[in-house]
């Protein structure tokens, strides 16, 4: 029976069937501790994430419960904790802002986005299309998340001052808020500043303490003791006790805003998949077990589908919760089941308590979460130090999000990524080479300017595929060399870096041969790979150039040219 193929298929499709029957009692203590610790972390934060997304605060808890429990049933990772996150909430909130819906319609729209995201995850796993995450470069993702965090912070500032602000982008909203400061509500400002001081102070002085939990508990206590609502401090408002009933989002709402739902779902897929795959692999490597990336996509897909059906919001890997899960002693996904169960208990028993939470306190929780969860200052500094262009790409993504909004910022980010990809693909490096003294090694002259060169001979290396997108760039480079040196008599084209060549690339080599021949320049090829040589031979180029002009390395090509030039000189002298 153990080798029954249907049973193996069930275990692959629903991994909990494999690990739960063999669960060991000694694991329970660690899993319980981790589940409780993660609950203390995520409950207050998920209230804030729901607020970022523009939906009732309890919807964040709906998503945390549904996402955590369903993910645990389908996943292969033992440590990943799944639920709402600041970045996903920012994208969902951007969709709500673009459509202008509110209340139940906003909740329905965000649930539809979660459902669509889940279906895309499942499609990704079915078609094994994980490569799609490559359409967002690390620089663009870093800039996008930083810009989204700034956008969220600007949106939360009015909560700290008891004022209002509006505007069709972050810049105008910030200007509107600054203009409203004359109407600041003193008590609200005191609560907001105190809340920020507490949560930031705990992060600095005692980072092991869940600052969000302390702040929410303290905010509720202060609201009760000082009757903050009666003093004009805005409160969260009614948070109903109970569990959601599964239901499909309103199809009319989805039809009216299908483009927004689709863009948001694709954005969440691109962000969520890269987080899920990378984090799951990292934990698995640390604890020496294997994960199935496709099954992780299935698990995230099912978690999002469940979150959408239970009126929640999009979910994905939470690195902070997963790290806490690991450090608290989690051994299996039983920890996530415990977390999900405790969140359900919170909804059943404690939910109404959150009604008296000051919005200024919730704003402080949100600001702390997005600033420290989405703005990677260290990575931006690394970009500036290592690859300045990546830094400016990230900066452009930040400005794009702040200028056009989070949702449109996703489109800007993809456009930047694709634009950078096209630029890199169509402009491969093509350095001139020189010979290291006393060797047969040819290397980049820009990096080694004292290397030996040969009068009348240029050695050019192409570092990239020779195909339709790069063929013109190669011709431009060869023409530049011709203009720089009228006395050049030979061009050695080093093809070591060319792993791929298509028919257009092969035709370009023929054109270069005709171009150099017309100028009285000899073309020689060196270090071409067998696959590249096969394409050139099939196109008849080797016959045109001559097999004696194709060499195994650059040194032989240069020596052959020097010998040929010497023979011509001797012949002219004898004449």
PDB file of C-alpha atoms in Angstrom, residues 289-420:
ATOM      1  CA  UNK A 289      15.184  19.494   3.683  1.00  0.00           C
ATOM      2  CA  UNK A 290      13.815  19.847   0.162  1.00  0.00           C
ATOM      3  CA  UNK A 291      10.947  21.942  -1.104  1.00  0.00           C
ATOM      4  CA  UNK A 292       8.990  21.773  -4.342  1.00  0.00           C
ATOM      5  CA  UNK A 293       8.818  25.287  -5.840  1.00  0.00           C
ATOM      6  CA  UNK A 294       5.860  24.371  -8.049  1.00  0.00           C
ATOM      7  CA  UNK A 295       3.984  22.988  -5.037  1.00  0.00           C
ATOM      8  CA  UNK A 296       4.820  26.180  -3.123  1.00  0.00           C
ATOM      9  CA  UNK A 297       3.111  28.093  -5.934  1.00  0.00           C
ATOM     10  CA  UNK A 298       0.112  25.797  -5.560  1.00  0.00           C
ATOM     11  CA  UNK A 299       0.087  26.462  -1.801  1.00  0.00           C
ATOM     12  CA  UNK A 300       0.275  30.230  -2.260  1.00  0.00           C
ATOM     13  CA  UNK A 301      -2.392  30.016  -4.946  1.00  0.00           C
ATOM     14  CA  UNK A 302      -4.776  28.058  -2.741  1.00  0.00           C
ATOM     15  CA  UNK A 303      -4.067  30.404   0.188  1.00  0.00           C
ATOM     16  CA  UNK A 304      -4.994  33.423  -1.927  1.00  0.00           C
ATOM     17  CA  UNK A 305      -8.075  31.722  -3.311  1.00  0.00           C
ATOM     18  CA  UNK A 306      -9.143  30.945   0.252  1.00  0.00           C
ATOM     19  CA  UNK A 307      -8.413  34.485   1.418  1.00  0.00           C
ATOM     20  CA  UNK A 308     -10.485  35.843  -1.461  1.00  0.00           C
ATOM     21  CA  UNK A 309     -13.416  33.539  -0.823  1.00  0.00           C
ATOM     22  CA  UNK A 310     -13.424  34.407   2.883  1.00  0.00           C
ATOM     23  CA  UNK A 311     -13.545  38.176   2.220  1.00  0.00           C
ATOM     24  CA  UNK A 312      -9.868  38.671   3.009  1.00  0.00           C
ATOM     25  CA  UNK A 313      -6.982  40.251   1.134  1.00  0.00           C
ATOM     26  CA  UNK A 314      -3.961  38.967  -0.808  1.00  0.00           C
ATOM     27  CA  UNK A 315      -1.438  36.867   1.123  1.00  0.00           C
ATOM     28  CA  UNK A 316       2.126  35.732   0.574  1.00  0.00           C
ATOM     29  CA  UNK A 317       5.261  34.758   2.435  1.00  0.00           C
ATOM     30  CA  UNK A 318       5.969  36.919   5.454  1.00  0.00           C
ATOM     31  CA  UNK A 319       9.722  36.900   6.088  1.00  0.00           C
ATOM     32  CA  UNK A 320       9.424  38.489   9.536  1.00  0.00           C
ATOM     33  CA  UNK A 321       6.743  36.004  10.626  1.00  0.00           C
ATOM     34  CA  UNK A 322       8.633  33.084   9.074  1.00  0.00           C
ATOM     35  CA  UNK A 323      11.853  34.090  10.835  1.00  0.00           C
ATOM     36  CA  UNK A 324       9.986  34.328  14.146  1.00  0.00           C
ATOM     37  CA  UNK A 325       8.373  30.971  13.397  1.00  0.00           C
ATOM     38  CA  UNK A 326      11.825  29.446  12.952  1.00  0.00           C
ATOM     39  CA  UNK A 327      13.454  31.078  15.989  1.00  0.00           C
ATOM     40  CA  UNK A 328      10.508  30.184  18.245  1.00  0.00           C
ATOM     41  CA  UNK A 329      11.050  26.483  17.521  1.00  0.00           C
ATOM     42  CA  UNK A 330       8.654  25.544  14.710  1.00  0.00           C
ATOM     43  CA  UNK A 331       9.298  22.059  13.365  1.00  0.00           C
ATOM     44  CA  UNK A 332       6.366  21.648  10.980  1.00  0.00           C
ATOM     45  CA  UNK A 333       3.435  23.539   9.503  1.00  0.00           C
ATOM     46  CA  UNK A 334       1.495  22.658  12.637  1.00  0.00           C
ATOM     47  CA  UNK A 335       2.782  26.044  13.834  1.00  0.00           C
ATOM     48  CA  UNK A 336       0.874  27.784  11.021  1.00  0.00           C
ATOM     49  CA  UNK A 337      -2.239  25.791  11.849  1.00  0.00           C
ATOM     50  CA  UNK A 338      -1.913  26.955  15.458  1.00  0.00           C
ATOM     51  CA  UNK A 339      -1.519  30.563  14.297  1.00  0.00           C
ATOM     52  CA  UNK A 340      -4.556  30.269  12.060  1.00  0.00           C
ATOM     53  CA  UNK A 341      -6.600  28.763  14.867  1.00  0.00           C
ATOM     54  CA  UNK A 342      -5.589  31.508  17.298  1.00  0.00           C
ATOM     55  CA  UNK A 343      -6.490  34.200  14.760  1.00  0.00           C
ATOM     56  CA  UNK A 344      -9.921  32.562  14.413  1.00  0.00           C
ATOM     57  CA  UNK A 345     -10.244  32.604  18.210  1.00  0.00           C
ATOM     58  CA  UNK A 346      -9.322  36.305  18.177  1.00  0.00           C
ATOM     59  CA  UNK A 347     -12.108  36.969  15.681  1.00  0.00           C
ATOM     60  CA  UNK A 348     -14.592  35.047  17.799  1.00  0.00           C
ATOM     61  CA  UNK A 349     -13.641  36.496  21.188  1.00  0.00           C
ATOM     62  CA  UNK A 350     -11.500  39.635  20.998  1.00  0.00           C
ATOM     63  CA  UNK A 351     -12.498  41.367  17.754  1.00  0.00           C
ATOM     64  CA  UNK A 352     -14.818  43.996  19.305  1.00  0.00           C
ATOM     65  CA  UNK A 353     -11.970  45.210  21.536  1.00  0.00           C
ATOM     66  CA  UNK A 354     -10.238  46.661  18.486  1.00  0.00           C
ATOM     67  CA  UNK A 355     -13.167  49.034  17.918  1.00  0.00           C
ATOM     68  CA  UNK A 356     -11.684  51.455  20.478  1.00  0.00           C
ATOM     69  CA  UNK A 357      -8.205  51.474  18.951  1.00  0.00           C
ATOM     70  CA  UNK A 358      -7.168  55.060  18.075  1.00  0.00           C
ATOM     71  CA  UNK A 359      -6.501  55.496  14.362  1.00  0.00           C
ATOM     72  CA  UNK A 360      -3.335  57.402  15.268  1.00  0.00           C
ATOM     73  CA  UNK A 361      -2.005  54.269  16.952  1.00  0.00           C
ATOM     74  CA  UNK A 362      -2.949  52.180  13.931  1.00  0.00           C
ATOM     75  CA  UNK A 363      -1.164  54.742  11.747  1.00  0.00           C
ATOM     76  CA  UNK A 364       2.005  54.362  13.833  1.00  0.00           C
ATOM     77  CA  UNK A 365       1.824  50.569  13.451  1.00  0.00           C
ATOM     78  CA  UNK A 366       1.474  50.959   9.674  1.00  0.00           C
ATOM     79  CA  UNK A 367       4.323  53.472   9.372  1.00  0.00           C
ATOM     80  CA  UNK A 368       6.649  51.205  11.348  1.00  0.00           C
ATOM     81  CA  UNK A 369       5.662  48.174   9.256  1.00  0.00           C
ATOM     82  CA  UNK A 370       6.165  49.764   5.847  1.00  0.00           C
ATOM     83  CA  UNK A 371       9.304  51.767   6.638  1.00  0.00           C
ATOM     84  CA  UNK A 372      11.161  48.793   8.093  1.00  0.00           C
ATOM     85  CA  UNK A 373       9.502  46.155   5.952  1.00  0.00           C
ATOM     86  CA  UNK A 374       9.602  47.762   2.513  1.00  0.00           C
ATOM     87  CA  UNK A 375      12.414  50.348   2.405  1.00  0.00           C
ATOM     88  CA  UNK A 376      15.731  48.532   1.983  1.00  0.00           C
ATOM     89  CA  UNK A 377      18.218  51.335   2.553  1.00  0.00           C
ATOM     90  CA  UNK A 378      21.167  48.921   2.660  1.00  0.00           C
ATOM     91  CA  UNK A 379      20.284  47.570  -0.781  1.00  0.00           C
ATOM     92  CA  UNK A 380      19.914  51.065  -2.234  1.00  0.00           C
ATOM     93  CA  UNK A 381      23.345  51.943  -0.852  1.00  0.00           C
ATOM     94  CA  UNK A 382      24.760  48.772  -2.392  1.00  0.00           C
ATOM     95  CA  UNK A 383      23.290  49.713  -5.762  1.00  0.00           C
ATOM     96  CA  UNK A 384      24.917  53.146  -5.507  1.00  0.00           C
ATOM     97  CA  UNK A 385      28.260  51.625  -4.580  1.00  0.00           C
ATOM     98  CA  UNK A 386      28.307  48.653  -6.956  1.00  0.00           C
ATOM     99  CA  UNK A 387      26.231  49.541 -10.031  1.00  0.00           C
ATOM    100  CA  UNK A 388      25.229  53.173 -10.225  1.00  0.00           C
ATOM    101  CA  UNK A 389      22.790  52.498 -13.062  1.00  0.00           C
ATOM    102  CA  UNK A 390      20.786  50.112 -10.852  1.00  0.00           C
ATOM    103  CA  UNK A 391      20.573  52.861  -8.247  1.00  0.00           C
ATOM    104  CA  UNK A 392      19.080  55.288 -10.760  1.00  0.00           C
ATOM    105  CA  UNK A 393      16.657  52.600 -11.982  1.00  0.00           C
ATOM    106  CA  UNK A 394      15.506  52.109  -8.371  1.00  0.00           C
ATOM    107  CA  UNK A 395      15.235  55.883  -7.944  1.00  0.00           C
ATOM    108  CA  UNK A 396      13.149  56.130 -11.119  1.00  0.00           C
ATOM    109  CA  UNK A 397      10.838  53.419  -9.745  1.00  0.00           C
ATOM    110  CA  UNK A 398      10.445  55.364  -6.489  1.00  0.00           C
ATOM    111  CA  UNK A 399       9.614  58.585  -8.335  1.00  0.00           C
ATOM    112  CA  UNK A 400       7.256  56.686 -10.633  1.00  0.00           C
ATOM    113  CA  UNK A 401       5.243  55.248  -7.747  1.00  0.00           C
ATOM    114  CA  UNK A 402       5.040  58.614  -5.975  1.00  0.00           C
ATOM    115  CA  UNK A 403       4.014  60.368  -9.184  1.00  0.00           C
ATOM    116  CA  UNK A 404       1.446  57.976 -10.669  1.00  0.00           C
ATOM    117  CA  UNK A 405       0.409  55.828  -7.726  1.00  0.00           C
ATOM    118  CA  UNK A 406       1.214  52.324  -6.528  1.00  0.00           C
ATOM    119  CA  UNK A 407      -0.812  50.435  -9.116  1.00  0.00           C
ATOM    120  CA  UNK A 408       0.405  52.427 -12.114  1.00  0.00           C
ATOM    121  CA  UNK A 409       3.853  52.220 -10.516  1.00  0.00           C
ATOM    122  CA  UNK A 410       3.775  48.471 -11.157  1.00  0.00           C
ATOM    123  CA  UNK A 411       3.377  49.170 -14.871  1.00  0.00           C
ATOM    124  CA  UNK A 412       6.216  51.699 -14.661  1.00  0.00           C
ATOM    125  CA  UNK A 413       8.346  49.080 -12.892  1.00  0.00           C
ATOM    126  CA  UNK A 414       7.724  46.418 -15.525  1.00  0.00           C
ATOM    127  CA  UNK A 415       8.428  48.960 -18.275  1.00  0.00           C
ATOM    128  CA  UNK A 416      11.705  49.941 -16.592  1.00  0.00           C
ATOM    129  CA  UNK A 417      12.696  46.289 -16.238  1.00  0.00           C
ATOM    130  CA  UNK A 418      11.895  45.462 -19.850  1.00  0.00           C
ATOM    131  CA  UNK A 419      13.555  48.656 -21.049  1.00  0.00           C
ATOM    132  CA  UNK A 420      16.715  47.814 -19.130  1.00  0.00           C
TER     133      UNK A 420
END
